[in-house]
Amino acid sequence: MIPAHSLLSLAISCRFLREIIIPHFLFHRVAFRSRPAAVVSFYGCTRKPAVCHVVRHLTISIEAFDNLSHAYRLFTLTVDIMKNLPNLRSANLIDLENAHSFEWRIAHTLVALPHLRHLLISNCYPDTLEQISALTSLQSLTISISANAPSHSQGFPVENLLINSRATLEDIHLSNAELDFSLLTWKPSATQPRLVWPHVHTLRLIDVLPGLNLDLARPFPSVDDFASSDLAWDNFPNRPFIARLRSFEGTWEGLGLVKATNTALCRAVVHDVLDIQACLHDWKQCLPPNLRSFRAKFRGESLLGFLGELGKAVPRLTYLDVDITLTSPGFSKLEQLSSNVSC
């Protein structure tokens, strides 16, 4: 990939290349992460038709504005920038809790964007989600609630977001969110509609407690990529859902429960740090034999023994990304080694 400064140099060398590179490459995807001054400069660019109509993806880290004497102006410019981008397809707002009283203005601006399809909001307050619940055409939704958010007892902001975009949603990523899954799951009731998300293929629930006896199979008939940090896998209503998964991300115990129902799983990511020696005896019980991609973190002493047992358990494995911390008695606590293995 050619870096932006090289593209800019190439663009100013030829008028023909400039008309192609500047709008369609340099301004197609814009990200502000740690340079608030760039926001001021880019605001001027968005007032030019050649730029404002070609920006499709915008990422702004609100954390970079925090504790700045001119933060008020930066928040105002952030809102104005989004207003000047009528063709924006994707918006990523990082650490939105730092926007303070500007959250509602940012939310109202998002709702007014006619072509917005992909939305990521991290560390936000539930009140902000209420402001954007009117969005009805999202294809991808990533929401993480701030750990500092007060308890929210009124309304269902996350649920409304999901329900209003049921016809278009394809990816759902939720972190630290309070959900009333009785509003989302399929139940044959005369008083509750049978809600279905027909196009969702990726569902990720991190630090979200769905509750027991959860039926995910019928409301999400197309999901084959699932992630969860905590879920009651052994409940019967989940088994039809687990049986069709091709990708799973979660705990070692969760992977074992998936394997008990689904031996066709192709990709697995394990979050928790495991002891290799403690897991060697149950490789076959926890790893599906058709696994082709595996990522995990382990503690252990024998890397070769680990690879040998892993090769026996999953002979079709083609991609391995393992972070291993050696815990041999010969190493002190400060001398423990960490190594990555890929194949």
Short mmCIF file of C-alpha atoms in Angstrom, two decimals:
data_model
loop_
_atom_site.label_atom_id
_atom_site.label_comp_id
_atom_site.label_asym_id
_atom_site.label_seq_id
_atom_site.Cartn_x
_atom_site.Cartn_y
_atom_site.Cartn_z
CA MET A 1 0.00 0.00 0.00
CA ILE A 2 1.39 3.39 -0.99
CA PRO A 3 1.61 5.81 1.98
CA ALA A 4 -0.45 8.98 1.87
CA HIS A 5 2.53 11.34 1.59
CA SER A 6 3.80 9.45 -1.48
CA LEU A 7 0.36 9.61 -3.09
CA LEU A 8 0.27 13.34 -2.46
CA SER A 9 3.65 13.80 -4.09
CA LEU A 10 2.48 11.82 -7.08
CA ALA A 11 -0.74 13.82 -7.29
CA ILE A 12 0.96 17.21 -7.51
CA SER A 13 3.21 16.01 -10.33
CA CYS A 14 0.39 15.64 -12.84
CA ARG A 15 -3.03 17.26 -13.18
CA PHE A 16 -4.58 14.04 -14.49
CA LEU A 17 -3.29 12.03 -11.51
CA ARG A 18 -4.31 14.78 -9.11
CA GLU A 19 -7.93 14.58 -10.21
CA ILE A 20 -7.91 10.84 -9.54
CA ILE A 21 -5.73 10.52 -6.44
CA ILE A 22 -6.85 13.43 -4.27
CA PRO A 23 -10.58 12.78 -4.18
CA HIS A 24 -10.76 9.01 -4.63
CA PHE A 25 -7.73 7.87 -2.61
CA LEU A 26 -6.59 10.51 -0.15
CA PHE A 27 -10.06 11.54 0.97
CA HIS A 28 -11.96 8.28 0.52
CA ARG A 29 -11.07 7.17 4.06
CA VAL A 30 -10.24 9.81 6.70
CA ALA A 31 -9.12 9.12 10.29
CA PHE A 32 -8.25 11.47 13.16
CA ARG A 33 -6.73 9.67 16.12
CA SER A 34 -4.14 11.84 17.88
CA ARG A 35 -3.84 15.12 15.96
CA PRO A 36 -6.69 17.46 16.85
CA ALA A 37 -5.14 20.23 14.73
CA ALA A 38 -5.84 18.12 11.64
CA VAL A 39 -9.57 18.40 12.35
CA VAL A 40 -9.40 22.17 11.84
CA SER A 41 -7.54 21.73 8.57
CA PHE A 42 -9.87 19.02 7.27
CA TYR A 43 -12.93 21.09 8.08
CA GLY A 44 -11.78 23.59 5.47
CA CYS A 45 -11.40 20.76 2.96
CA THR A 46 -14.95 19.52 3.51
CA ARG A 47 -16.28 22.84 2.29
CA LYS A 48 -14.96 22.01 -1.17
CA PRO A 49 -17.24 19.86 -3.39
CA ALA A 50 -14.27 17.90 -4.74
CA VAL A 51 -13.61 16.58 -1.26
CA CYS A 52 -16.91 16.50 0.65
CA HIS A 53 -18.67 14.28 -1.92
CA VAL A 54 -15.96 11.59 -2.05
CA VAL A 55 -15.40 10.88 1.66
CA ARG A 56 -16.98 7.53 2.50
CA HIS A 57 -15.31 6.50 5.78
CA LEU A 58 -14.63 8.74 8.77
CA THR A 59 -12.89 7.82 12.05
CA ILE A 60 -12.54 10.31 14.89
CA SER A 61 -10.98 9.58 18.29
CA ILE A 62 -12.80 11.86 20.70
CA GLU A 63 -10.27 11.01 23.41
CA ALA A 64 -7.74 13.20 21.59
CA PHE A 65 -9.95 16.23 22.27
CA ASP A 66 -10.21 15.67 26.00
CA ASN A 67 -8.64 18.14 28.43
CA LEU A 68 -7.87 20.62 25.67
CA SER A 69 -8.61 24.29 26.08
CA HIS A 70 -10.09 24.40 22.58
CA ALA A 71 -12.12 21.18 22.91
CA TYR A 72 -15.40 23.04 22.47
CA ARG A 73 -14.34 24.23 19.03
CA LEU A 74 -13.12 20.77 18.03
CA PHE A 75 -16.45 19.19 18.98
CA THR A 76 -18.27 21.85 16.99
CA LEU A 77 -16.06 21.21 13.97
CA THR A 78 -16.62 17.45 14.32
CA VAL A 79 -20.36 17.99 13.98
CA ASP A 80 -19.88 20.40 11.07
CA ILE A 81 -17.54 17.97 9.29
CA MET A 82 -20.12 15.19 9.39
CA LYS A 83 -22.80 17.59 8.16
CA ASN A 84 -20.56 18.42 5.19
CA LEU A 85 -20.17 14.76 4.16
CA PRO A 86 -23.47 13.82 2.53
CA ASN A 87 -22.15 10.54 1.07
CA LEU A 88 -20.62 9.20 4.28
CA ARG A 89 -21.10 5.42 4.48
CA SER A 90 -19.12 4.57 7.61
CA ALA A 91 -18.56 6.49 10.86
CA ASN A 92 -16.31 5.37 13.71
CA LEU A 93 -16.53 7.50 16.87
CA ILE A 94 -13.98 6.38 19.45
CA ASP A 95 -14.45 7.19 23.17
CA LEU A 96 -17.61 9.19 22.64
CA GLU A 97 -18.06 9.60 26.41
CA ASN A 98 -15.43 12.35 26.22
CA ALA A 99 -17.73 14.44 24.05
CA HIS A 100 -19.75 15.39 27.15
CA SER A 101 -22.70 17.61 26.19
CA PHE A 102 -21.94 17.29 22.46
CA GLU A 103 -23.05 13.67 22.28
CA TRP A 104 -26.63 14.59 21.43
CA ARG A 105 -25.51 16.91 18.62
CA ILE A 106 -23.27 14.22 17.17
CA ALA A 107 -26.10 11.69 17.44
CA HIS A 108 -28.59 13.93 15.64
CA THR A 109 -26.05 14.51 12.88
CA LEU A 110 -25.57 10.76 12.40
CA VAL A 111 -29.31 10.27 12.02
CA ALA A 112 -29.39 12.95 9.32
CA LEU A 113 -26.76 11.19 7.14
CA PRO A 114 -28.79 9.58 4.32
CA HIS A 115 -26.24 6.95 3.25
CA LEU A 116 -24.81 5.84 6.60
CA ARG A 117 -24.55 2.04 6.66
CA HIS A 118 -21.71 1.22 9.08
CA LEU A 119 -21.58 2.69 12.58
CA LEU A 120 -19.05 2.14 15.37
CA ILE A 121 -19.44 3.96 18.68
CA SER A 122 -17.18 3.08 21.60
CA ASN A 123 -17.44 4.08 25.26
CA CYS A 124 -20.74 5.85 24.90
CA TYR A 125 -23.68 6.42 27.23
CA PRO A 126 -27.07 4.74 26.69
CA ASP A 127 -28.70 8.16 26.34
CA THR A 128 -26.68 8.70 23.17
CA LEU A 129 -28.07 5.51 21.66
CA GLU A 130 -31.60 6.74 22.20
CA GLN A 131 -30.81 9.70 19.95
CA ILE A 132 -29.68 7.46 17.08
CA SER A 133 -32.35 4.77 17.43
CA ALA A 134 -34.11 6.33 14.41
CA LEU A 135 -31.45 4.84 12.10
CA THR A 136 -33.15 2.17 10.00
CA SER A 137 -30.69 1.12 7.29
CA LEU A 138 -27.55 0.06 9.15
CA GLN A 139 -25.64 -2.93 7.79
CA SER A 140 -22.97 -3.05 10.50
CA LEU A 141 -23.38 -1.91 14.11
CA THR A 142 -20.63 -1.88 16.74
CA ILE A 143 -21.54 -0.51 20.17
CA SER A 144 -19.62 -0.53 23.45
CA ILE A 145 -21.09 1.09 26.52
CA SER A 146 -18.82 3.11 28.81
CA ALA A 147 -17.88 1.47 32.10
CA ASN A 148 -18.65 4.84 33.69
CA ALA A 149 -22.18 4.95 32.33
CA PRO A 150 -24.87 5.27 35.01
CA SER A 151 -27.53 2.62 35.31
CA HIS A 152 -30.08 3.07 32.55
CA SER A 153 -33.55 2.00 33.60
CA GLN A 154 -35.74 3.75 31.02
CA GLY A 155 -36.23 2.60 27.46
CA PHE A 156 -34.31 0.06 25.39
CA PRO A 157 -31.80 2.06 23.31
CA VAL A 158 -29.67 -0.86 22.09
CA GLU A 159 -32.68 -3.04 21.38
CA ASN A 160 -34.36 -0.26 19.39
CA LEU A 161 -31.26 0.17 17.27
CA LEU A 162 -31.26 -3.53 16.42
CA ILE A 163 -34.99 -3.74 15.80
CA ASN A 164 -35.17 -0.65 13.57
CA SER A 165 -32.44 -1.98 11.24
CA ARG A 166 -33.60 -5.61 11.20
CA ALA A 167 -34.09 -5.64 7.42
CA THR A 168 -30.50 -4.56 6.63
CA LEU A 169 -28.20 -5.55 9.50
CA GLU A 170 -25.41 -8.00 8.65
CA ASP A 171 -22.89 -7.54 11.50
CA ILE A 172 -23.66 -6.92 15.18
CA HIS A 173 -20.92 -6.26 17.73
CA LEU A 174 -22.00 -5.39 21.29
CA SER A 175 -19.77 -4.88 24.33
CA ASN A 176 -20.70 -4.18 27.94
CA ALA A 177 -24.32 -3.59 26.94
CA GLU A 178 -27.42 -4.16 29.02
CA LEU A 179 -29.90 -6.00 26.84
CA ASP A 180 -33.40 -7.25 27.38
CA PHE A 181 -33.15 -10.33 25.21
CA SER A 182 -36.84 -11.05 25.68
CA LEU A 183 -37.39 -8.26 23.14
CA LEU A 184 -34.97 -9.80 20.63
CA THR A 185 -35.44 -13.54 20.81
CA TRP A 186 -38.07 -15.52 18.94
CA LYS A 187 -41.10 -16.45 21.00
CA PRO A 188 -44.46 -17.72 19.71
CA SER A 189 -46.60 -15.20 21.55
CA ALA A 190 -49.71 -13.35 20.50
CA THR A 191 -48.49 -10.22 22.27
CA GLN A 192 -44.88 -10.29 21.03
CA PRO A 193 -43.86 -10.29 17.36
CA ARG A 194 -41.57 -12.98 16.02
CA LEU A 195 -38.52 -10.82 15.35
CA VAL A 196 -36.03 -12.15 12.80
CA TRP A 197 -32.73 -10.71 11.55
CA PRO A 198 -32.48 -12.57 8.21
CA HIS A 199 -29.14 -11.15 6.97
CA VAL A 200 -27.01 -11.12 10.14
CA HIS A 201 -24.03 -13.43 9.64
CA THR A 202 -21.76 -12.10 12.44
CA LEU A 203 -22.93 -11.77 16.03
CA ARG A 204 -20.50 -10.79 18.79
CA LEU A 205 -21.59 -10.39 22.42
CA ILE A 206 -18.70 -9.43 24.70
CA ASP A 207 -19.43 -8.84 28.38
CA VAL A 208 -23.11 -9.22 27.57
CA LEU A 209 -25.14 -11.62 29.68
CA PRO A 210 -27.98 -12.97 27.53
CA GLY A 211 -29.49 -15.12 30.26
CA LEU A 212 -30.61 -18.72 30.32
CA ASN A 213 -32.81 -20.60 27.86
CA LEU A 214 -31.91 -18.19 25.10
CA ASP A 215 -33.10 -19.02 21.61
CA LEU A 216 -30.73 -17.53 19.02
CA ALA A 217 -31.33 -19.99 16.20
CA ARG A 218 -34.65 -18.64 14.95
CA PRO A 219 -34.13 -14.87 15.34
CA PHE A 220 -30.66 -15.16 13.72
CA PRO A 221 -31.04 -17.86 11.05
CA SER A 222 -27.94 -16.85 9.05
CA VAL A 223 -25.31 -16.38 11.78
CA ASP A 224 -22.22 -18.54 11.26
CA ASP A 225 -19.64 -16.29 13.02
CA PHE A 226 -20.27 -15.95 16.75
CA ALA A 227 -18.30 -14.54 19.68
CA SER A 228 -19.21 -14.42 23.34
CA SER A 229 -17.32 -14.01 26.58
CA ASP A 230 -20.03 -15.74 28.61
CA LEU A 231 -22.94 -17.84 27.44
CA ALA A 232 -24.86 -20.84 28.79
CA TRP A 233 -23.91 -23.18 25.94
CA ASP A 234 -25.38 -26.27 27.51
CA ASN A 235 -28.95 -25.00 27.25
CA PHE A 236 -30.91 -26.89 24.64
CA PRO A 237 -32.31 -23.88 22.70
CA ASN A 238 -28.78 -22.94 21.71
CA ARG A 239 -27.87 -26.24 20.09
CA PRO A 240 -29.42 -25.56 16.65
CA PHE A 241 -27.61 -22.22 16.67
CA ILE A 242 -24.25 -23.76 17.63
CA ALA A 243 -24.58 -26.55 15.06
CA ARG A 244 -24.28 -24.21 12.07
CA LEU A 245 -21.37 -22.06 13.32
CA ARG A 246 -18.22 -21.90 11.20
CA SER A 247 -16.36 -19.41 13.40
CA PHE A 248 -16.29 -19.12 17.20
CA GLU A 249 -14.51 -16.73 19.55
CA GLY A 250 -14.68 -17.17 23.29
CA THR A 251 -13.35 -19.25 26.19
CA TRP A 252 -11.71 -22.68 26.14
CA GLU A 253 -14.69 -24.15 27.94
CA GLY A 254 -17.05 -22.55 25.43
CA LEU A 255 -15.04 -24.07 22.56
CA GLY A 256 -15.43 -27.50 24.16
CA LEU A 257 -19.19 -27.06 24.33
CA VAL A 258 -19.26 -25.97 20.69
CA LYS A 259 -17.28 -29.04 19.66
CA ALA A 260 -19.75 -31.30 21.47
CA THR A 261 -22.45 -30.13 19.06
CA ASN A 262 -20.49 -28.95 16.01
CA THR A 263 -17.50 -30.81 14.56
CA ALA A 264 -17.47 -28.73 11.37
CA LEU A 265 -16.15 -25.53 13.00
CA CYS A 266 -13.39 -24.03 10.82
CA ARG A 267 -12.11 -21.05 12.85
CA ALA A 268 -11.62 -20.58 16.59
CA VAL A 269 -10.18 -17.83 18.78
CA VAL A 270 -9.67 -18.44 22.51
CA HIS A 271 -9.38 -15.39 24.75
CA ASP A 272 -8.42 -16.73 28.16
CA VAL A 273 -4.78 -17.57 28.95
CA LEU A 274 -4.48 -21.33 29.39
CA ASP A 275 -1.95 -23.73 30.86
CA ILE A 276 -0.68 -25.96 28.03
CA GLN A 277 0.00 -28.90 30.32
CA ALA A 278 -3.52 -28.73 31.74
CA CYS A 279 -5.05 -28.70 28.26
CA LEU A 280 -2.95 -31.36 26.53
CA HIS A 281 -5.14 -34.17 27.85
CA ASP A 282 -8.38 -32.79 26.39
CA TRP A 283 -7.35 -31.46 22.97
CA LYS A 284 -9.60 -33.98 21.25
CA GLN A 285 -12.52 -33.10 23.49
CA CYS A 286 -12.27 -29.33 22.86
CA LEU A 287 -10.93 -28.86 19.32
CA PRO A 288 -13.14 -29.74 16.32
CA PRO A 289 -11.22 -32.04 13.94
CA ASN A 290 -11.98 -29.87 10.88
CA LEU A 291 -10.49 -26.74 12.42
CA ARG A 292 -8.36 -24.79 9.92
CA SER A 293 -7.60 -21.58 11.84
CA PHE A 294 -6.75 -21.31 15.53
CA ARG A 295 -5.65 -18.40 17.73
CA ALA A 296 -4.99 -18.56 21.47
CA LYS A 297 -2.80 -17.55 24.41
CA PHE A 298 -1.11 -20.20 26.52
CA ARG A 299 1.28 -20.67 29.42
CA GLY A 300 3.56 -23.68 29.26
CA GLU A 301 7.00 -25.24 29.12
CA SER A 302 7.07 -27.53 26.09
CA LEU A 303 6.36 -25.80 22.80
CA LEU A 304 7.28 -28.86 20.72
CA GLY A 305 4.98 -31.08 22.77
CA PHE A 306 2.20 -28.58 22.30
CA LEU A 307 2.63 -28.47 18.53
CA GLY A 308 2.80 -32.25 18.29
CA GLU A 309 -0.41 -32.81 20.22
CA LEU A 310 -2.14 -30.01 18.35
CA GLY A 311 -1.17 -31.58 15.01
CA LYS A 312 -2.74 -34.87 16.07
CA ALA A 313 -5.95 -33.25 17.26
CA VAL A 314 -6.52 -30.98 14.23
CA PRO A 315 -4.67 -32.41 11.21
CA ARG A 316 -6.29 -29.95 8.77
CA LEU A 317 -5.00 -26.86 10.56
CA THR A 318 -3.49 -24.37 8.09
CA TYR A 319 -3.25 -21.21 10.21
CA LEU A 320 -1.94 -21.04 13.78
CA ASP A 321 -1.38 -17.88 15.81
CA VAL A 322 -0.36 -18.69 19.36
CA ASP A 323 1.07 -16.47 22.07
CA ILE A 324 2.99 -18.72 24.46
CA THR A 325 4.53 -17.56 27.73
CA LEU A 326 7.23 -19.97 28.86
CA THR A 327 6.94 -20.73 32.57
CA SER A 328 9.93 -23.03 33.07
CA PRO A 329 11.40 -22.90 36.61
CA GLY A 330 14.65 -21.80 34.98
CA PHE A 331 13.13 -18.40 34.24
CA SER A 332 12.45 -15.78 36.85
CA LYS A 333 9.21 -13.83 36.79
CA LEU A 334 10.87 -10.99 34.92
CA GLU A 335 12.56 -13.36 32.48
CA GLN A 336 9.49 -15.19 31.25
CA LEU A 337 9.46 -15.44 27.46
CA SER A 338 6.62 -14.79 25.10
CA SER A 339 6.74 -16.15 21.58
CA ASN A 340 4.38 -16.10 18.60
CA VAL A 341 4.05 -19.11 16.36
CA SER A 342 2.43 -18.84 12.93
CA CYS A 343 2.20 -21.40 10.16
#
